[in-house]
Amino acid sequence: MDLYKKMLIKKMKKGGSQGPDQNQWMDSQSLSKHDPLTMSLETNLHIMQSIYTKCPDVYFRLFLIGGRTKAVLIYIEGLSNTEEIDKSVLSPLMQQTTADNLNMYTIFEQNLTVSKIKEIRTFSEVIEQISSGNPVILIDQQSFGVSVGLAKWEKRSIEEPMSEAVVRGPREGFTETLTVNTSLLRRKIKNPSLKITSMKIGRHTQTQVMIAYMEGIADPTLVEEINNRLQRIDIDGILESAYIEEFIEDHPFSPFPQVLNTERPDVATSSLLEGRAVILVDGTPFVMIVPTTLFSLLQSPEDYYQRFMIGTLIRWLRYSFVMIALLLPSVYVAILTYHHEMIPTNLLLSIAETREQIPFPALVEALIMEITFEVLREAGIRLPKQVGSAVSIVGALVIGQAAVSSGLASAPMVMVVAITGIASFAIPRYNAAIAIRMLRFPIMLLAGTLGLLGIMLGIIAILIHLCTIRSFGVPYLSPIGPMKGPELKDVLIRAPWWSLTSRPRLTGNYNKYRQASGQKPDPTKGTE
């Protein structure tokens, strides 16, 4: 036994001499997941104390089970429920008087007043359970330990998502706790067809990642592809879902997001019912939905909570705002630089009068104002909430007025930049809005050098790019490219619910019909 102890300690001291392996605890924790617990409590305790050296928040509580068998309880302060440890674990085990002929695991089952206990047999399992907040009991003369489900840590309550506010609709949002997020999905889909698989990613953080999908609706090959892409990730740690997003997207150099992020359980639920999959990451309220399309990124959940005529109108306004946010400064620069004949005479004279003292060409003027506006926008986001909005609004007014008064920018240019900024706020997804804002600058350069021809070349290049990218095998412009006529009822318009009888066709096999046909309201038909 002493020899085995020395071998384990020697293996621990080797540390990082080996290459990275996802099945190993790196650096000071290089125990393989196959290293079993020993029969000696002293050996197990010494190894665990060596692993958690300089960790004052890790507690080792030695006690006797039934006054006879030596054992140690290991837990991390702040992650475990210490009150329940005293009440439901230590007290019943120390006072138990069960017959000696029972095995040790049966004693735990009969005496622990805890709903979840788990037998563990390797050191990496011990570390995993302790790090997850579950206390672990190691017993002398036993080659297994017991994990007790008493994890408890501070967590944020369910609140309305700030970035996806709606006038009508649910007010609840995901939190940083994975179990809360899965329960929010289960509350909306009360069907065992909702399947959730789990894995851990990150050699140090061991972040729990879950894939949720509807069995019988989602294509099994889609779920398999998601699993394969996630299992290929080998990284030190995952702190936010954006880490994973960059590893699993199809086209990493595209400015357009290929994964939809949301904090809203209703959005995730509707995507599940359409045959998509939801990826949940512990420690972040943002879940990822795959596959996605450009039109999914431009849709708001409120489109489906208002009457279909209002939803269609708002959707078309949103599409118009996207074009304004992308092209308005470029069109203004192109017309002022190369195409004066397109401006009415009176308006041209008015613009010429305002630009009389401007020392820069229209392109430089537009770039200065756009960059200034972007800086103000970022400053408003980073500043404290109490002063952020005031600083961004007042700063825009003051800087705009000062730029016009000092002759650095014309009043029409300030108005164009302001309209462009407001239009970009109407894009419901922040990552999609960033892509549009980023593409605005190269199109402005094309407009300043080639006029309207440059704008058309930029639009053609963007359309070609959009036609070539995919999200988990789904064309990014689907259902327009390639054209799928029946699915246009939820793209160009928001058709009434009673006409949306089929789900969108995403990948290979899918469950086509989501509801019965013939449900259009008809007051001439009475109830039977």
CSV table of N, CA and C in Angstrom, one decimal, residues 417-521:
chain,number,residue,atom,x,y,z
A,417,VAL,N,-26.4,60.5,-40.2
A,417,VAL,CA,-25.7,59.6,-39.2
A,417,VAL,C,-26.7,59.3,-38.1
A,418,ALA,N,-27.5,60.3,-37.6
A,418,ALA,CA,-28.4,60.0,-36.5
A,418,ALA,C,-29.5,59.0,-37.0
A,419,ILE,N,-30.0,59.2,-38.2
A,419,ILE,CA,-31.1,58.3,-38.7
A,419,ILE,C,-30.5,56.9,-38.9
A,420,THR,N,-29.3,56.8,-39.3
A,420,THR,CA,-28.6,55.5,-39.5
A,420,THR,C,-28.5,54.8,-38.1
A,421,GLY,N,-28.0,55.6,-37.1
A,421,GLY,CA,-27.9,55.0,-35.8
A,421,GLY,C,-29.2,54.5,-35.2
A,422,ILE,N,-30.3,55.3,-35.4
A,422,ILE,CA,-31.6,54.9,-34.9
A,422,ILE,C,-32.0,53.6,-35.6
A,423,ALA,N,-31.8,53.5,-36.9
A,423,ALA,CA,-32.2,52.4,-37.7
A,423,ALA,C,-31.5,51.1,-37.2
A,424,SER,N,-30.2,51.2,-36.8
A,424,SER,CA,-29.5,50.1,-36.4
A,424,SER,C,-30.0,49.6,-35.0
A,425,PHE,N,-30.6,50.5,-34.2
A,425,PHE,CA,-31.2,50.0,-33.0
A,425,PHE,C,-32.4,49.2,-33.2
A,426,ALA,N,-33.0,49.3,-34.3
A,426,ALA,CA,-34.3,48.5,-34.6
A,426,ALA,C,-34.0,47.0,-35.0
A,427,ILE,N,-32.7,46.7,-35.2
A,427,ILE,CA,-32.3,45.3,-35.5
A,427,ILE,C,-32.4,44.5,-34.1
A,428,PRO,N,-33.2,43.4,-34.1
A,428,PRO,CA,-33.5,42.8,-32.7
A,428,PRO,C,-32.3,42.1,-32.2
A,429,ARG,N,-31.4,41.6,-33.0
A,429,ARG,CA,-30.2,40.8,-32.5
A,429,ARG,C,-29.0,41.6,-32.5
A,430,TYR,N,-28.3,41.7,-31.3
A,430,TYR,CA,-27.1,42.6,-31.2
A,430,TYR,C,-26.0,42.2,-32.1
A,431,ASN,N,-25.8,40.9,-32.2
A,431,ASN,CA,-24.6,40.4,-33.1
A,431,ASN,C,-24.9,40.6,-34.6
A,432,ALA,N,-26.2,40.6,-35.0
A,432,ALA,CA,-26.5,40.9,-36.3
A,432,ALA,C,-26.4,42.4,-36.6
A,433,ALA,N,-26.8,43.2,-35.6
A,433,ALA,CA,-26.6,44.7,-35.8
A,433,ALA,C,-25.1,45.1,-35.9
A,434,ILE,N,-24.3,44.4,-35.1
A,434,ILE,CA,-22.8,44.7,-35.2
A,434,ILE,C,-22.3,44.4,-36.6
A,435,ALA,N,-22.8,43.2,-37.2
A,435,ALA,CA,-22.3,42.9,-38.6
A,435,ALA,C,-22.7,44.0,-39.6
A,436,ILE,N,-24.0,44.5,-39.4
A,436,ILE,CA,-24.4,45.5,-40.3
A,436,ILE,C,-23.6,46.8,-40.1
A,437,ARG,N,-23.3,47.2,-38.9
A,437,ARG,CA,-22.5,48.4,-38.6
A,437,ARG,C,-21.1,48.2,-39.1
A,438,MET,N,-20.5,47.0,-39.1
A,438,MET,CA,-19.2,46.8,-39.5
A,438,MET,C,-19.1,46.9,-41.1
A,439,LEU,N,-20.1,46.4,-41.8
A,439,LEU,CA,-20.1,46.4,-43.2
A,439,LEU,C,-20.4,47.8,-43.8
A,440,ARG,N,-21.0,48.6,-43.0
A,440,ARG,CA,-21.3,50.0,-43.4
A,440,ARG,C,-20.0,50.7,-43.9
A,441,PHE,N,-18.9,50.5,-43.2
A,441,PHE,CA,-17.7,51.3,-43.5
A,441,PHE,C,-17.1,50.9,-44.8
A,442,PRO,N,-16.9,49.6,-45.2
A,442,PRO,CA,-16.3,49.3,-46.5
A,442,PRO,C,-17.3,49.8,-47.7
A,443,ILE,N,-18.6,49.7,-47.4
A,443,ILE,CA,-19.5,50.2,-48.5
A,443,ILE,C,-19.4,51.7,-48.6
A,444,MET,N,-19.1,52.4,-47.5
A,444,MET,CA,-18.9,53.9,-47.6
A,444,MET,C,-17.6,54.2,-48.4
A,445,LEU,N,-16.6,53.4,-48.2
A,445,LEU,CA,-15.4,53.6,-49.0
A,445,LEU,C,-15.6,53.3,-50.5
A,446,LEU,N,-16.4,52.3,-50.8
A,446,LEU,CA,-16.7,52.0,-52.2
A,446,LEU,C,-17.6,53.2,-52.8
A,447,ALA,N,-18.5,53.7,-52.0
A,447,ALA,CA,-19.3,54.8,-52.5
A,447,ALA,C,-18.5,56.0,-52.7
A,448,GLY,N,-17.5,56.3,-51.8
A,448,GLY,CA,-16.7,57.5,-52.0
A,448,GLY,C,-15.7,57.4,-53.2
A,449,THR,N,-15.4,56.2,-53.7
A,449,THR,CA,-14.5,56.0,-54.8
A,449,THR,C,-15.1,55.7,-56.1
A,450,LEU,N,-16.3,55.0,-56.1
A,450,LEU,CA,-16.9,54.6,-57.3
A,450,LEU,C,-18.4,55.0,-57.4
A,451,GLY,N,-18.9,55.7,-56.4
A,451,GLY,CA,-20.3,56.2,-56.4
A,451,GLY,C,-21.3,55.1,-56.3
A,452,LEU,N,-22.4,55.2,-56.9
A,452,LEU,CA,-23.5,54.2,-56.8
A,452,LEU,C,-23.0,52.9,-57.4
A,453,LEU,N,-22.1,52.9,-58.4
A,453,LEU,CA,-21.6,51.6,-58.9
A,453,LEU,C,-20.8,50.9,-57.7
A,454,GLY,N,-20.1,51.6,-56.9
A,454,GLY,CA,-19.4,51.0,-55.8
A,454,GLY,C,-20.4,50.4,-54.8
A,455,ILE,N,-21.5,51.1,-54.5
A,455,ILE,CA,-22.5,50.5,-53.6
A,455,ILE,C,-23.1,49.2,-54.2
A,456,MET,N,-23.4,49.2,-55.5
A,456,MET,CA,-24.0,48.0,-56.1
A,456,MET,C,-22.9,46.9,-56.1
A,457,LEU,N,-21.7,47.2,-56.3
A,457,LEU,CA,-20.7,46.1,-56.2
A,457,LEU,C,-20.6,45.6,-54.7
A,458,GLY,N,-20.7,46.5,-53.7
A,458,GLY,CA,-20.7,46.0,-52.4
A,458,GLY,C,-21.9,45.1,-52.0
A,459,ILE,N,-23.1,45.5,-52.5
A,459,ILE,CA,-24.3,44.7,-52.3
A,459,ILE,C,-24.2,43.4,-52.9
A,460,ILE,N,-23.7,43.3,-54.2
A,460,ILE,CA,-23.5,42.1,-54.9
A,460,ILE,C,-22.5,41.2,-54.1
A,461,ALA,N,-21.4,41.7,-53.6
A,461,ALA,CA,-20.4,40.9,-52.9
A,461,ALA,C,-21.1,40.4,-51.6
A,462,ILE,N,-21.9,41.2,-50.9
A,462,ILE,CA,-22.5,40.7,-49.7
A,462,ILE,C,-23.5,39.6,-50.0
A,463,LEU,N,-24.3,39.7,-51.1
A,463,LEU,CA,-25.3,38.7,-51.5
A,463,LEU,C,-24.6,37.4,-51.9
A,464,ILE,N,-23.5,37.5,-52.6
A,464,ILE,CA,-22.8,36.3,-53.0
A,464,ILE,C,-22.2,35.6,-51.7
A,465,HIS,N,-21.7,36.4,-50.8
A,465,HIS,CA,-21.2,35.8,-49.5
A,465,HIS,C,-22.4,35.1,-48.8
A,466,LEU,N,-23.5,35.8,-48.7
A,466,LEU,CA,-24.7,35.2,-48.0
A,466,LEU,C,-25.2,33.9,-48.6
A,467,CYS,N,-25.1,33.8,-49.9
A,467,CYS,CA,-25.5,32.6,-50.6
A,467,CYS,C,-24.6,31.5,-50.5
A,468,THR,N,-23.3,31.7,-50.1
A,468,THR,CA,-22.3,30.6,-50.0
A,468,THR,C,-22.2,30.1,-48.5
A,469,ILE,N,-22.7,30.8,-47.5
A,469,ILE,CA,-22.5,30.3,-46.1
A,469,ILE,C,-23.7,29.5,-45.7
A,470,ARG,N,-23.4,28.6,-44.7
A,470,ARG,CA,-24.4,27.8,-44.1
A,470,ARG,C,-24.3,27.7,-42.6
A,471,SER,N,-25.3,27.4,-42.0
A,471,SER,CA,-25.3,27.2,-40.5
A,471,SER,C,-25.7,25.7,-40.3
A,472,PHE,N,-24.7,24.9,-39.9
A,472,PHE,CA,-25.0,23.5,-39.7
A,472,PHE,C,-25.7,22.8,-40.9
A,473,GLY,N,-25.2,23.2,-42.1
A,473,GLY,CA,-25.7,22.6,-43.3
A,473,GLY,C,-26.9,23.3,-43.9
A,474,VAL,N,-27.5,24.3,-43.2
A,474,VAL,CA,-28.7,24.9,-43.7
A,474,VAL,C,-28.3,26.2,-44.4
A,475,PRO,N,-28.7,26.4,-45.6
A,475,PRO,CA,-28.4,27.7,-46.4
A,475,PRO,C,-28.8,28.9,-45.6
A,476,TYR,N,-27.9,29.9,-45.5
A,476,TYR,CA,-28.1,31.1,-44.7
A,476,TYR,C,-29.3,31.9,-45.1
A,477,LEU,N,-29.6,31.9,-46.4
A,477,LEU,CA,-30.7,32.7,-46.9
A,477,LEU,C,-32.0,31.9,-47.1
A,478,SER,N,-32.0,30.7,-46.5
A,478,SER,CA,-33.2,29.9,-46.6
A,478,SER,C,-34.3,30.6,-45.8
A,479,PRO,N,-35.6,30.6,-46.4
A,479,PRO,CA,-36.1,29.8,-47.5
A,479,PRO,C,-36.2,30.6,-48.8
A,480,ILE,N,-35.4,31.7,-48.9
A,480,ILE,CA,-35.4,32.5,-50.2
A,480,ILE,C,-34.4,31.9,-51.1
A,481,GLY,N,-33.2,31.6,-50.6
A,481,GLY,CA,-32.2,30.9,-51.4
A,481,GLY,C,-31.7,29.7,-50.7
A,482,PRO,N,-32.1,28.5,-51.2
A,482,PRO,CA,-33.0,28.2,-52.3
A,482,PRO,C,-34.4,28.5,-51.9
A,483,MET,N,-35.2,28.8,-52.9
A,483,MET,CA,-36.6,29.2,-52.7
A,483,MET,C,-37.5,28.0,-52.2
A,484,LYS,N,-38.2,28.3,-51.1
A,484,LYS,CA,-39.2,27.3,-50.6
A,484,LYS,C,-40.5,28.1,-50.4
A,485,GLY,N,-41.3,28.0,-51.3
A,485,GLY,CA,-42.6,28.8,-51.4
A,485,GLY,C,-43.4,28.7,-50.1
A,486,PRO,N,-43.8,27.5,-49.6
A,486,PRO,CA,-44.6,27.5,-48.4
A,486,PRO,C,-44.0,28.2,-47.2
A,487,GLU,N,-42.7,28.2,-47.1
A,487,GLU,CA,-42.1,28.8,-45.9
A,487,GLU,C,-42.0,30.3,-45.9
A,488,LEU,N,-42.3,30.9,-47.1
A,488,LEU,CA,-42.3,32.4,-47.2
A,488,LEU,C,-43.3,33.0,-46.3
A,489,LYS,N,-44.3,32.2,-45.9
A,489,LYS,CA,-45.4,32.7,-45.0
A,489,LYS,C,-44.9,33.2,-43.7
A,490,ASP,N,-43.7,32.8,-43.3
A,490,ASP,CA,-43.1,33.3,-42.0
A,490,ASP,C,-41.8,34.0,-42.3
A,491,VAL,N,-41.6,34.6,-43.4
A,491,VAL,CA,-40.4,35.3,-43.7
A,491,VAL,C,-40.7,36.7,-44.3
A,492,LEU,N,-41.3,36.8,-45.4
A,492,LEU,CA,-41.7,38.1,-46.0
A,492,LEU,C,-42.9,38.7,-45.3
A,493,ILE,N,-43.7,37.8,-44.8
A,493,ILE,CA,-44.9,38.2,-44.0
A,493,ILE,C,-44.9,37.4,-42.7
A,494,ARG,N,-45.8,37.7,-41.8
A,494,ARG,CA,-46.1,36.9,-40.6
A,494,ARG,C,-47.5,36.4,-40.8
A,495,ALA,N,-47.7,35.3,-41.4
A,495,ALA,CA,-49.0,34.7,-41.7
A,495,ALA,C,-49.7,34.4,-40.4
A,496,PRO,N,-51.0,34.4,-40.4
A,496,PRO,CA,-51.8,34.0,-39.1
A,496,PRO,C,-51.4,32.6,-38.7
A,497,TRP,N,-51.6,32.4,-37.4
A,497,TRP,CA,-51.2,31.1,-36.8
A,497,TRP,C,-52.0,29.9,-37.4
A,498,TRP,N,-53.2,30.2,-37.8
A,498,TRP,CA,-54.0,29.0,-38.3
A,498,TRP,C,-53.6,28.6,-39.7
A,499,SER,N,-52.7,29.4,-40.3
A,499,SER,CA,-52.2,29.0,-41.7
A,499,SER,C,-50.8,28.4,-41.6
A,500,LEU,N,-50.1,28.6,-40.5
A,500,LEU,CA,-48.8,28.0,-40.3
A,500,LEU,C,-48.8,26.6,-39.9
A,501,THR,N,-49.2,25.7,-40.8
A,501,THR,CA,-49.5,24.3,-40.5
A,501,THR,C,-48.2,23.5,-40.5
A,502,SER,N,-47.2,23.9,-41.2
A,502,SER,CA,-46.0,23.1,-41.4
A,502,SER,C,-44.7,23.8,-40.8
A,503,ARG,N,-43.8,23.0,-40.4
A,503,ARG,CA,-42.5,23.5,-39.8
A,503,ARG,C,-41.6,23.9,-41.0
A,504,PRO,N,-40.6,24.7,-40.7
A,504,PRO,CA,-39.6,25.0,-41.7
A,504,PRO,C,-38.7,23.7,-42.0
A,505,ARG,N,-38.3,23.6,-43.2
A,505,ARG,CA,-37.5,22.4,-43.6
A,505,ARG,C,-36.0,22.9,-43.4
A,506,LEU,N,-35.4,22.3,-42.4
A,506,LEU,CA,-34.0,22.7,-42.0
A,506,LEU,C,-33.0,21.7,-42.6
A,507,THR,N,-33.0,20.5,-42.1
A,507,THR,CA,-32.1,19.5,-42.6
A,507,THR,C,-32.8,18.3,-43.3
A,508,GLY,N,-32.3,17.1,-43.2
A,508,GLY,CA,-32.9,16.0,-43.9
A,508,GLY,C,-34.2,15.5,-43.4
A,509,ASN,N,-34.3,14.6,-42.5
A,509,ASN,CA,-35.5,14.1,-42.0
A,509,ASN,C,-36.1,15.1,-41.0
A,510,TYR,N,-37.4,15.3,-41.1
A,510,TYR,CA,-38.1,16.2,-40.2
A,510,TYR,C,-39.6,15.9,-40.1
A,511,ASN,N,-40.2,16.3,-39.0
A,511,ASN,CA,-41.6,16.2,-38.8
A,511,ASN,C,-42.3,17.4,-39.4
A,512,LYS,N,-43.0,17.2,-40.5
A,512,LYS,CA,-43.5,18.3,-41.3
A,512,LYS,C,-44.6,19.2,-40.6
A,513,TYR,N,-45.6,18.5,-40.1
A,513,TYR,CA,-46.8,19.2,-39.7
A,513,TYR,C,-46.8,19.5,-38.2
A,514,ARG,N,-47.0,20.8,-37.8
A,514,ARG,CA,-47.0,21.2,-36.4
A,514,ARG,C,-48.4,21.4,-35.9
A,515,GLN,N,-49.4,21.4,-36.7
A,515,GLN,CA,-50.8,21.6,-36.2
A,515,GLN,C,-51.8,21.1,-37.3
A,516,ALA,N,-53.0,20.9,-36.9
A,516,ALA,CA,-54.0,20.5,-37.9
A,516,ALA,C,-54.4,21.6,-38.8
A,517,SER,N,-54.8,21.2,-40.0
A,517,SER,CA,-55.3,22.2,-41.0
A,517,SER,C,-56.8,22.5,-40.8
A,518,GLY,N,-57.2,23.6,-41.5
A,518,GLY,CA,-58.7,23.9,-41.4
A,518,GLY,C,-59.1,24.5,-40.1
A,519,GLN,N,-58.2,25.3,-39.5
A,519,GLN,CA,-58.6,26.0,-38.2
A,519,GLN,C,-58.9,27.5,-38.3
A,520,LYS,N,-59.0,27.9,-39.6
A,520,LYS,CA,-59.3,29.3,-39.8
A,520,LYS,C,-60.7,29.7,-39.1
A,521,PRO,N,-60.7,30.7,-38.3
A,521,PRO,CA,-62.0,31.1,-37.7
A,521,PRO,C,-63.1,31.4,-38.7
